[in-house]
Short mmCIF file of C-alpha atoms and ligand atoms in Angstrom, two decimals:
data_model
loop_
_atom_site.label_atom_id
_atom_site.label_comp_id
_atom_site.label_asym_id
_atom_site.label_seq_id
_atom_site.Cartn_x
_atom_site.Cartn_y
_atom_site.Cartn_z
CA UNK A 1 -7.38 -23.82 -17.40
CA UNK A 2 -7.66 -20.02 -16.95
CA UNK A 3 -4.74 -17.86 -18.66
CA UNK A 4 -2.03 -19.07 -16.83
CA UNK A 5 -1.18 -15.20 -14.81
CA UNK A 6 -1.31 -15.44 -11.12
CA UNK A 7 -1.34 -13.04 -7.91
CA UNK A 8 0.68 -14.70 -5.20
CA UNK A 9 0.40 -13.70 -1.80
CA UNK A 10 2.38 -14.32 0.68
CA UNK A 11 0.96 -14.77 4.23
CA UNK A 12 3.84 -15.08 5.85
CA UNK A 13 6.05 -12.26 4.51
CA UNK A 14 2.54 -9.78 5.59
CA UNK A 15 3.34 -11.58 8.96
CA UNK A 16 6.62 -10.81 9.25
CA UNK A 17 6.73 -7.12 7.83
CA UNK A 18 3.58 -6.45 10.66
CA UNK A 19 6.25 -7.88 13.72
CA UNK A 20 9.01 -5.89 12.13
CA UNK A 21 6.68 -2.41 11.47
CA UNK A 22 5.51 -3.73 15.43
CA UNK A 23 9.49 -3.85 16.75
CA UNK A 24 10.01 -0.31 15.04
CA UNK A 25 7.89 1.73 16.09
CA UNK A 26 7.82 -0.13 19.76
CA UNK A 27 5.04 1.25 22.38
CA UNK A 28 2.86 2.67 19.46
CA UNK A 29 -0.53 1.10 18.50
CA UNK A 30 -0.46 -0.22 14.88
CA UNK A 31 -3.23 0.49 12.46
CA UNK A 32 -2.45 -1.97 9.51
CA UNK A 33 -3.66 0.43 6.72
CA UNK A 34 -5.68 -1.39 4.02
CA UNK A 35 -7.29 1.31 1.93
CA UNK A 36 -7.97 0.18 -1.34
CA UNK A 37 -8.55 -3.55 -0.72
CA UNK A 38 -5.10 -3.93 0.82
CA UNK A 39 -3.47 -1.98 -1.50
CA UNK A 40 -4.51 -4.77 -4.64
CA UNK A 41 -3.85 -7.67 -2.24
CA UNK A 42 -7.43 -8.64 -0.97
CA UNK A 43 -8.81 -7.49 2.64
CA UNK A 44 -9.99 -11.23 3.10
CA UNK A 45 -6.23 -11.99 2.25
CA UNK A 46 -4.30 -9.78 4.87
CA UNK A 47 -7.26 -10.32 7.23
CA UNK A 48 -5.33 -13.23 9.25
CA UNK A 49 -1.66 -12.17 8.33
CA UNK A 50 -2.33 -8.89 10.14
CA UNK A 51 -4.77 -10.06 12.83
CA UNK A 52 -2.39 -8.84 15.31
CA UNK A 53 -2.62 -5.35 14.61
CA UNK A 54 -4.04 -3.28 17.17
CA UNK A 55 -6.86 -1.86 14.14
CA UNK A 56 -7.71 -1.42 10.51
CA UNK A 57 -7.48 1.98 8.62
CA UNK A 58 -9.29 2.61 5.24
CA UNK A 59 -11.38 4.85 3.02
CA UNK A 60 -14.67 2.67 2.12
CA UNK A 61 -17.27 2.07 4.33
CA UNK A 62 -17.95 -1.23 2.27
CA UNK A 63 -14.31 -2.74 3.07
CA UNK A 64 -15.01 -1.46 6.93
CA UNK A 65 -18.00 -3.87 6.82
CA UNK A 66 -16.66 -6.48 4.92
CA UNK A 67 -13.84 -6.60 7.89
CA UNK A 68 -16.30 -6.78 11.04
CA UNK A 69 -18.29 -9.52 9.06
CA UNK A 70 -14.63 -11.28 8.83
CA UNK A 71 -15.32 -11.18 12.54
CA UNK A 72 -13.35 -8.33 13.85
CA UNK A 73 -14.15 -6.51 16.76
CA UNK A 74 -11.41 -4.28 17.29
CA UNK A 75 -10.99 -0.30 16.06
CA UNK A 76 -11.46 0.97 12.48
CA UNK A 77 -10.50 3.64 11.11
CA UNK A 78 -11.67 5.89 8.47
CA UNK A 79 -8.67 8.02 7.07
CA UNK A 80 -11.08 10.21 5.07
CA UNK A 81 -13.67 10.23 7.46
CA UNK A 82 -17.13 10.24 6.72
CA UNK A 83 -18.81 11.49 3.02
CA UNK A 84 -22.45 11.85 3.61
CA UNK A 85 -25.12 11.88 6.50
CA UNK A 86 -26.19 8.73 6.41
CA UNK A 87 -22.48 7.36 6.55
CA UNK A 88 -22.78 8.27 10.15
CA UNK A 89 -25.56 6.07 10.82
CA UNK A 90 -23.26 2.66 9.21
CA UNK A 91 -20.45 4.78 11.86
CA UNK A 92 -22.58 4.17 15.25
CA UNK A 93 -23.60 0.79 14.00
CA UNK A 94 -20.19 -0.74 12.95
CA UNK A 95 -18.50 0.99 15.58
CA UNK A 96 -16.55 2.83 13.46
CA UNK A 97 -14.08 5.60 14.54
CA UNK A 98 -13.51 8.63 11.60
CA UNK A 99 -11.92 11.36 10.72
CA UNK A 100 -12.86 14.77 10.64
CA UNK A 101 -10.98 17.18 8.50
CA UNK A 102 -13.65 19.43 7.29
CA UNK A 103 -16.43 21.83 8.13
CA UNK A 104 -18.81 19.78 6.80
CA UNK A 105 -18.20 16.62 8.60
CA UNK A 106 -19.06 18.22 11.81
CA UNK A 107 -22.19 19.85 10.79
CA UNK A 108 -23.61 16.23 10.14
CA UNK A 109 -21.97 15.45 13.64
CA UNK A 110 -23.91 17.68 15.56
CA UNK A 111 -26.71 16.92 13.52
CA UNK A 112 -26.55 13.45 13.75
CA UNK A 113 -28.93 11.44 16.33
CA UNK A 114 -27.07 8.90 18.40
CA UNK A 115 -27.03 7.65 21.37
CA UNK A 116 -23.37 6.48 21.39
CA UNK A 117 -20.58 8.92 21.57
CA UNK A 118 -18.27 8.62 18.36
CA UNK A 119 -14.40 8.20 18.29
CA UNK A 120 -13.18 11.23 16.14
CA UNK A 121 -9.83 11.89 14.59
CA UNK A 122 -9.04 15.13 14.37
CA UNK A 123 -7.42 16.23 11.44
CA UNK A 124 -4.45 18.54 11.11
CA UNK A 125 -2.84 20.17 7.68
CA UNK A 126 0.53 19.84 9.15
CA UNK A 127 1.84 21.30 5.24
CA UNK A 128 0.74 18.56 2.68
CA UNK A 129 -2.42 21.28 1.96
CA UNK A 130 -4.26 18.10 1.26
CA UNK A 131 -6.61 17.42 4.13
CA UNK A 132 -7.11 19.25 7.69
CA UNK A 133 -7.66 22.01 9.63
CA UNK A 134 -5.14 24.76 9.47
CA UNK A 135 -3.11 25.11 12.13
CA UNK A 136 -4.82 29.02 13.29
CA UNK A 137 -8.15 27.25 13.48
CA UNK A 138 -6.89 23.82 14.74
CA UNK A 139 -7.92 25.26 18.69
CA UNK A 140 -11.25 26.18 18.20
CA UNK A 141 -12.02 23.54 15.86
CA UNK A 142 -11.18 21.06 18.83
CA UNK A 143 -13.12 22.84 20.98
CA UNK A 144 -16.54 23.04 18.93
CA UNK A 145 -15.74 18.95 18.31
CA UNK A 146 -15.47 18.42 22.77
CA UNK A 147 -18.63 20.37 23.35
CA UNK A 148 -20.88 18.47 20.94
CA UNK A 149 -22.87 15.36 22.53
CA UNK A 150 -21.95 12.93 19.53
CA UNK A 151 -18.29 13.33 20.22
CA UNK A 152 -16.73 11.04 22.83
CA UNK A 153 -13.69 11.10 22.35
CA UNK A 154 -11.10 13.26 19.89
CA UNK A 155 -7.55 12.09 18.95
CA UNK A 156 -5.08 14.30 16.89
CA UNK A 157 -3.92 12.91 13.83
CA UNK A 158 -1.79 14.66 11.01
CA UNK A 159 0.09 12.76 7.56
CA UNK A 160 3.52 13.82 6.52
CA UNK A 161 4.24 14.54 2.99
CA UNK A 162 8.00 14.15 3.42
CA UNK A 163 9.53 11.61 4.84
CA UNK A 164 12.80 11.26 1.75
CA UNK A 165 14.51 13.66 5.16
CA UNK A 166 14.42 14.40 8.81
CA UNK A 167 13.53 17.93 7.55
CA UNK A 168 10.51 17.42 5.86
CA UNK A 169 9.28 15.23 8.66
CA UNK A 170 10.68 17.96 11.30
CA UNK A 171 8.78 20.57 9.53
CA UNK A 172 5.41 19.25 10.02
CA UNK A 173 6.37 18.26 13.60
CA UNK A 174 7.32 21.52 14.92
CA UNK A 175 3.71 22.76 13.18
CA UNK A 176 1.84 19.64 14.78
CA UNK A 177 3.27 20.79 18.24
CA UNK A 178 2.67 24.35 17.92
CA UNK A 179 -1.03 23.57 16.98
CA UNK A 180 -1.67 20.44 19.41
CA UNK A 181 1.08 20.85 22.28
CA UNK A 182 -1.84 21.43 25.21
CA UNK A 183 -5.00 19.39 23.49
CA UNK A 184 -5.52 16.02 25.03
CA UNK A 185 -5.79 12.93 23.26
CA UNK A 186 -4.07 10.07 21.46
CA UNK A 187 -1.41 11.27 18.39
CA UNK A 188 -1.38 9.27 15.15
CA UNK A 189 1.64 10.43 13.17
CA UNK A 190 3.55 7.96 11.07
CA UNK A 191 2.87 6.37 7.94
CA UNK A 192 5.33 3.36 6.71
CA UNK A 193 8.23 6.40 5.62
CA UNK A 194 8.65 8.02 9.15
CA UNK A 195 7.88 4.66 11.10
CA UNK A 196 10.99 2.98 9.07
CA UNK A 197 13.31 6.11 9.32
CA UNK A 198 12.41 8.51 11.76
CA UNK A 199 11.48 7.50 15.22
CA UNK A 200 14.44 9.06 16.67
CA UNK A 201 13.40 12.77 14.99
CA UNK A 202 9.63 12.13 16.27
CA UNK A 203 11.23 11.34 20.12
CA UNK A 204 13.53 14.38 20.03
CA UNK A 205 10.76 16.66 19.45
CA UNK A 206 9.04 15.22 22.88
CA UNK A 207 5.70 13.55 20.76
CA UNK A 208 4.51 10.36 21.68
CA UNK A 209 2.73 8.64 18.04
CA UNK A 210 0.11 6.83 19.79
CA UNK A 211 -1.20 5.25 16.35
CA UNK A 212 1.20 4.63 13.79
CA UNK A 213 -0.35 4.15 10.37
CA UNK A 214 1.70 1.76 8.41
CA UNK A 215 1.11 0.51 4.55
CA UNK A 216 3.31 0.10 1.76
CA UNK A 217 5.64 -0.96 4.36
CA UNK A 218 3.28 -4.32 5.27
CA UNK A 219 3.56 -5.30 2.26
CA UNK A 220 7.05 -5.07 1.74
CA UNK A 221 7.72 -2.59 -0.36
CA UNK A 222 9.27 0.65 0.08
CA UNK A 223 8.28 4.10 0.81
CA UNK A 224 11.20 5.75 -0.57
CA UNK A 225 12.57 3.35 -2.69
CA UNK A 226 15.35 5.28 -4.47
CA UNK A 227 16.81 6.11 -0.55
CA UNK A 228 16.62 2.77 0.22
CA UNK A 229 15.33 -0.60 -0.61
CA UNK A 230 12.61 -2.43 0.91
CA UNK A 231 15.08 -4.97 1.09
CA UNK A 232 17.56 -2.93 3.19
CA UNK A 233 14.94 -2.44 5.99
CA UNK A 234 13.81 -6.19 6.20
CA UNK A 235 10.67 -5.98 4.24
CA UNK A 236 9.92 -9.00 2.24
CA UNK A 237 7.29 -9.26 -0.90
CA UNK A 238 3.80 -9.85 0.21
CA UNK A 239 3.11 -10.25 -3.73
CA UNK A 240 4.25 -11.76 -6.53
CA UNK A 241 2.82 -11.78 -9.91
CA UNK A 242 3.83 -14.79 -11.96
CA UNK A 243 3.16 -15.87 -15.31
CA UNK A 244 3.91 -18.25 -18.04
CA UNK A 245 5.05 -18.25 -21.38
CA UNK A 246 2.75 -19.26 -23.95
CA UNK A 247 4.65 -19.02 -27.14
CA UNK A 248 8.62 -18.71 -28.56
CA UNK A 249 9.82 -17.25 -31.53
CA UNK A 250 13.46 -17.25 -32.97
CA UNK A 251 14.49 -13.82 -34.42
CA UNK A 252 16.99 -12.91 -36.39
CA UNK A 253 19.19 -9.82 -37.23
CA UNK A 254 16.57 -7.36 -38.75
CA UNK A 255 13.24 -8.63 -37.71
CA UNK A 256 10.75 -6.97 -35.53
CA UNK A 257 9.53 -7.57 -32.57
CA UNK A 258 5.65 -6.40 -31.30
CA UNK A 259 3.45 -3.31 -32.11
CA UNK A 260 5.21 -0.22 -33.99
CA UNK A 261 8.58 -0.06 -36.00
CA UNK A 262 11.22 0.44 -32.99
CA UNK A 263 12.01 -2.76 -31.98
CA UNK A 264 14.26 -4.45 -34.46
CA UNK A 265 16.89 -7.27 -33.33
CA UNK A 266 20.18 -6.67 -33.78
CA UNK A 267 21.30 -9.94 -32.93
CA UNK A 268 19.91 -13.35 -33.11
CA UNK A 269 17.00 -13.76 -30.30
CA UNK A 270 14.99 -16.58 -28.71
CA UNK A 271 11.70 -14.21 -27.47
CA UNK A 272 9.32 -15.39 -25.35
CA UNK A 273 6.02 -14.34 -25.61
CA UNK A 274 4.35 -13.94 -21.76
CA UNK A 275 0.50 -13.94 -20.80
CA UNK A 276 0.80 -10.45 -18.86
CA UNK A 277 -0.17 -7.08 -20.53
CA UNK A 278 -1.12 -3.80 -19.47
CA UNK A 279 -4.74 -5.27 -18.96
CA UNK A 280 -3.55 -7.34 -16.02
CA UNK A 281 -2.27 -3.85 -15.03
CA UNK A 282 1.68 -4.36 -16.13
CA UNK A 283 2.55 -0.81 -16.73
CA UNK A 284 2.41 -0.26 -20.83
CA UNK A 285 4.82 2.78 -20.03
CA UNK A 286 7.68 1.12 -18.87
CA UNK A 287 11.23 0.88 -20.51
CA UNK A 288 13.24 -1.90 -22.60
CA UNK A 289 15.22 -1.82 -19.57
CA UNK A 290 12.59 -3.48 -17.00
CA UNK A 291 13.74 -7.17 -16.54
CA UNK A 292 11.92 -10.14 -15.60
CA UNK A 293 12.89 -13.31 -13.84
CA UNK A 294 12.89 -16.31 -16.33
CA UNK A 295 12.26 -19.99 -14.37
CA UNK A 296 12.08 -20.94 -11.14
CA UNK A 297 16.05 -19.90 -10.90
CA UNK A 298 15.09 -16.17 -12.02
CA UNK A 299 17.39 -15.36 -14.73
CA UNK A 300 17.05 -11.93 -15.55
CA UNK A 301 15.75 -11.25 -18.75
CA UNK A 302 14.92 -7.88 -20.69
CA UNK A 303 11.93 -6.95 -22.25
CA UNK A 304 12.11 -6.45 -25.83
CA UNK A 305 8.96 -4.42 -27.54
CA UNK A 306 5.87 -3.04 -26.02
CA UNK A 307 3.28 -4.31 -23.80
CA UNK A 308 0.37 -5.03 -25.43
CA UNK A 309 -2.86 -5.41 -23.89
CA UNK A 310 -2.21 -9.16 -22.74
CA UNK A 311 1.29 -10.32 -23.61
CA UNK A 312 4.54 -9.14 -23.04
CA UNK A 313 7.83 -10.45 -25.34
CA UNK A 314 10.84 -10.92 -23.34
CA UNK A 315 14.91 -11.58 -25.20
CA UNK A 316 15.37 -15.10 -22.74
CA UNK A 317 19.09 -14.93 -24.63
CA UNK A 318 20.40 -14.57 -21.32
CA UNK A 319 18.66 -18.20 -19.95
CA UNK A 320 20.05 -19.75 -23.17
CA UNK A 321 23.79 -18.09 -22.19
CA UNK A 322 23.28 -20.26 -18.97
CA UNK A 323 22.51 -23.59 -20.91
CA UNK A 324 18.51 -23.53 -20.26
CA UNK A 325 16.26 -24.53 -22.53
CA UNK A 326 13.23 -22.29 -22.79
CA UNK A 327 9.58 -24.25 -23.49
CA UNK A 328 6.16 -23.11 -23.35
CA UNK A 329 4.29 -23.23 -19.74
CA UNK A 330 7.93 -22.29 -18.10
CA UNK A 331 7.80 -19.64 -15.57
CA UNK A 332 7.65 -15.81 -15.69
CA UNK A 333 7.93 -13.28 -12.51
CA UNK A 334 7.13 -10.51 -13.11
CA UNK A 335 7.74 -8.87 -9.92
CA UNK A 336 8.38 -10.47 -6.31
CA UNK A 337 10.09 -13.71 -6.18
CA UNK A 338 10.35 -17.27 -8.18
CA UNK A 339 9.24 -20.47 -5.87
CA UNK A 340 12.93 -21.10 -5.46
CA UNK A 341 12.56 -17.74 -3.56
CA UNK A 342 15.01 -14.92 -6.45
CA UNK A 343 13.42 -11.83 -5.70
CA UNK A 344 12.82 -8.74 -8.72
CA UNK A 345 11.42 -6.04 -6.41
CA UNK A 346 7.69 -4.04 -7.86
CA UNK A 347 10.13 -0.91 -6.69
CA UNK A 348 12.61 -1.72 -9.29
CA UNK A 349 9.83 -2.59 -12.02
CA UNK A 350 8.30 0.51 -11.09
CA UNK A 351 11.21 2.81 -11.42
CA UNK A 352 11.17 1.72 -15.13
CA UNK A 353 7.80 2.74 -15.17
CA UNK A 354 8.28 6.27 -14.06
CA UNK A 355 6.12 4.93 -11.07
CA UNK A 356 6.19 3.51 -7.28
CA UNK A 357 5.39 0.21 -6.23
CA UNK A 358 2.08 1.78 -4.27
CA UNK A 359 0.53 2.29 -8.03
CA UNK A 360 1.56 -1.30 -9.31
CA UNK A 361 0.44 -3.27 -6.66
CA UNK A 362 -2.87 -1.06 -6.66
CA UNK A 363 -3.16 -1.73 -9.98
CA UNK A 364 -3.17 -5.54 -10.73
CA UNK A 365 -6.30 -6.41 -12.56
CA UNK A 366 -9.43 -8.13 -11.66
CA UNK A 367 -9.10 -10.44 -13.99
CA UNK A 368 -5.47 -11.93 -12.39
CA UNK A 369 -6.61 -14.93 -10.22
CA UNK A 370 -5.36 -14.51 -6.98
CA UNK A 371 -3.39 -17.46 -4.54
CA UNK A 372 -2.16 -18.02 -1.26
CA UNK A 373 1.22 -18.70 -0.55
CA UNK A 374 0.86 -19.87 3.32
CA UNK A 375 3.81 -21.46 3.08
CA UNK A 376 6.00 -20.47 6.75
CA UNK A 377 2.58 -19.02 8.31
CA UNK A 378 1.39 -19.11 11.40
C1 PLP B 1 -2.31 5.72 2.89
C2 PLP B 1 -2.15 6.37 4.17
C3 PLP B 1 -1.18 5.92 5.09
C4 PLP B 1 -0.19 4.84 4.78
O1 PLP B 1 0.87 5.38 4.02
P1 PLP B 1 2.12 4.47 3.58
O2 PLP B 1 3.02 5.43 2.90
O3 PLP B 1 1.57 3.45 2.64
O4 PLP B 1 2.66 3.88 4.80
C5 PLP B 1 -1.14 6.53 6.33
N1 PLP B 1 -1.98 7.54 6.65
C6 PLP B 1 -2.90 8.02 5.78
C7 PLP B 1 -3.79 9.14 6.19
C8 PLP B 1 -3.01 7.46 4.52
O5 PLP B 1 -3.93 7.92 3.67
#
């Protein structure tokens, strides 16, 4: 048997956070963004959970190939358009719609011999001073784009770097419209942030969001997790990573727990020794306050001393307090939920890590064998 840590994911709950990103944002098209391979989950996993999305938006030509040999036919995007000349050629042949945010890009354009037209996003730096045109340029840029033979068709696209407030997402608004109000063409807008929380502020300002661009939120985490919970909007995990334990040791007052000198018991302990480290990509960083669920009934447990490379040692006092009697091969979760269905959420492991649930889910190691859970799915 391999080491005994596990990947779960969970068809259904990437079904049901698609219908409920679908009922949000209601007349908008829905890319389902899976940039780097479904944010840790597997494109060939979310392929059929999200196989009602209207297209697929992602960074690496390799994952938009991988998706039309899964057999779809339907729009892809490239979010960070194209890198090189020849990426245009894999473009015209995969049907594959980019976007253009630099001066560079649409020197290969016009340079570029096809004989089918190519779907361009146009790119706006609507504040984030990541990627785009600025806003003075945005008009001639467009312009240059429409008169050049390889360009069929040009939609307007811009990202928002705040979406915590209606403010920060107003703010890029009011300098989307001022740049775009007379251009033609489709508007993509929203990621998972202004999809679950401002719709309303989008609709006020008299823009339609054509393309919504949706991630974190499909699978069920949240984009602003200390606002509110991916719980509180009706996400639900897509992943869970579960474990075992593989040893116990009984402490007492005075002994030492792990690497280093700084974790000494103070009382008596029962510690469970779990097949997960920081190799497996559980955060090394993260604080003796993290938890973990213990058993298929998910008592909460805190971690006592480091993460080493592949184990993690848990204080399971708490599923003694309850009568339970820890043994070897019993469950760990480390984040999303026990079979029994207790949820930890990778937004609360994450906070002890100083981090977001985007970089933990991103994170989970090769190594990790991955399962389905199609349990519900349909
Ligand atoms: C990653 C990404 C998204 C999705 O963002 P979430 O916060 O995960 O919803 C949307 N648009 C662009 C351009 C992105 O790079």
């Amino acid at each position: 048997m391999s080491r005994p840590i596990r990947s779960i994911i969970h068809y259904a709950a990437l079904q049901h956070n698609l219908q409920m990103i679908q009922s949000k944002a209601r007349n908008a098209k829905v890319w389902a963004v899976v940039k780097a391979n479904a944010y840790g989950h597997g494109l060939q996993h979310v392929f059929e959970p999200f196989r009602a999305a209207d297209g697929f938006a992602l960074l690496d030509l390799n994952e938009a190939q991988q998706l039309r040999e899964m057999g779809w036919r339907g729009p892809i995007l490239l979010l960070e358009g194209i890198f090189e000349a020849r990426d245009l050629e894999i473009c015209s042949r995969l049907g594959l719609w980019h976007t253009v945010h630099n001066e560079a890009q649409i020197e290969m354009l016009s340079a570029h011999k096809t004989q089918q037209g190519h779907r361009v996003f146009l790119k706006l730096n609507a504040g984030m001073n990541r990627l785009g045109f600025e806003p003075r340029q945005f008009r001639s840029v467009y312009s240059r784009l429409n008169a050049i033979h390889q360009v069929e068709e040009i939609s307007l696209l811009s990202h928002f770097a705040r979406t915590e407030t209606a403010e920060g997402v107003l703010e890029s608004l009011r300098i989307f419209n001022d740049a775009c109000r007379d251009l033609s063409g489709e508007r993509s807008l929203s990621n998972s942030g202004a999809i679950l929380a401002h719709q309303e502020v989008i609709a006020k300002e008299g823009l339609t969001d054509d393309w919504v661009r949706p991630g974190i939120a499909l699978y069920g985490a949240s984009p602003d997790s200390h606002i509110k919970s991916a719980n509180d909007w009706g996400l639900r995990p897509a992943q869970s990573l579960r474990s075992q334990i593989i040893a116990l040791q009984s402490v007492n007052v005075g002994d030492k727990v792990g690497y280093g000198p700084d974790h000494t018991a103070h009382e008596k302990m029962l510690i469970g020794i779990v097949a997960c480290g920081y190799a497996d990509g559980y955060p090394r960083a993260i604080s003796q306050s993290a938890q973990v669920l213990y058993g298929e009934g998910g008592v909460r447990c805190n971690l006592f001393g480091r993460v080493s490379m592949d184990m993690l040692t848990v204080n399971l006092n708490p599923a003694l307090a309850k009568g339970l009697q820890p043994r070897i091969g019993d469950q760990i979760t480390l984040w999303g939920k026990t079979q029994q269905g207790v949820e930890l959420s990778i937004d609360e492991v994450a906070s002890h890590a100083g981090t977001i649930g985007y970089e933990l889910m991103c994170a989970v190691a090769p190594r990790v064998s991955v399962e389905k859970d199609l349990d519900g799915f349909n």
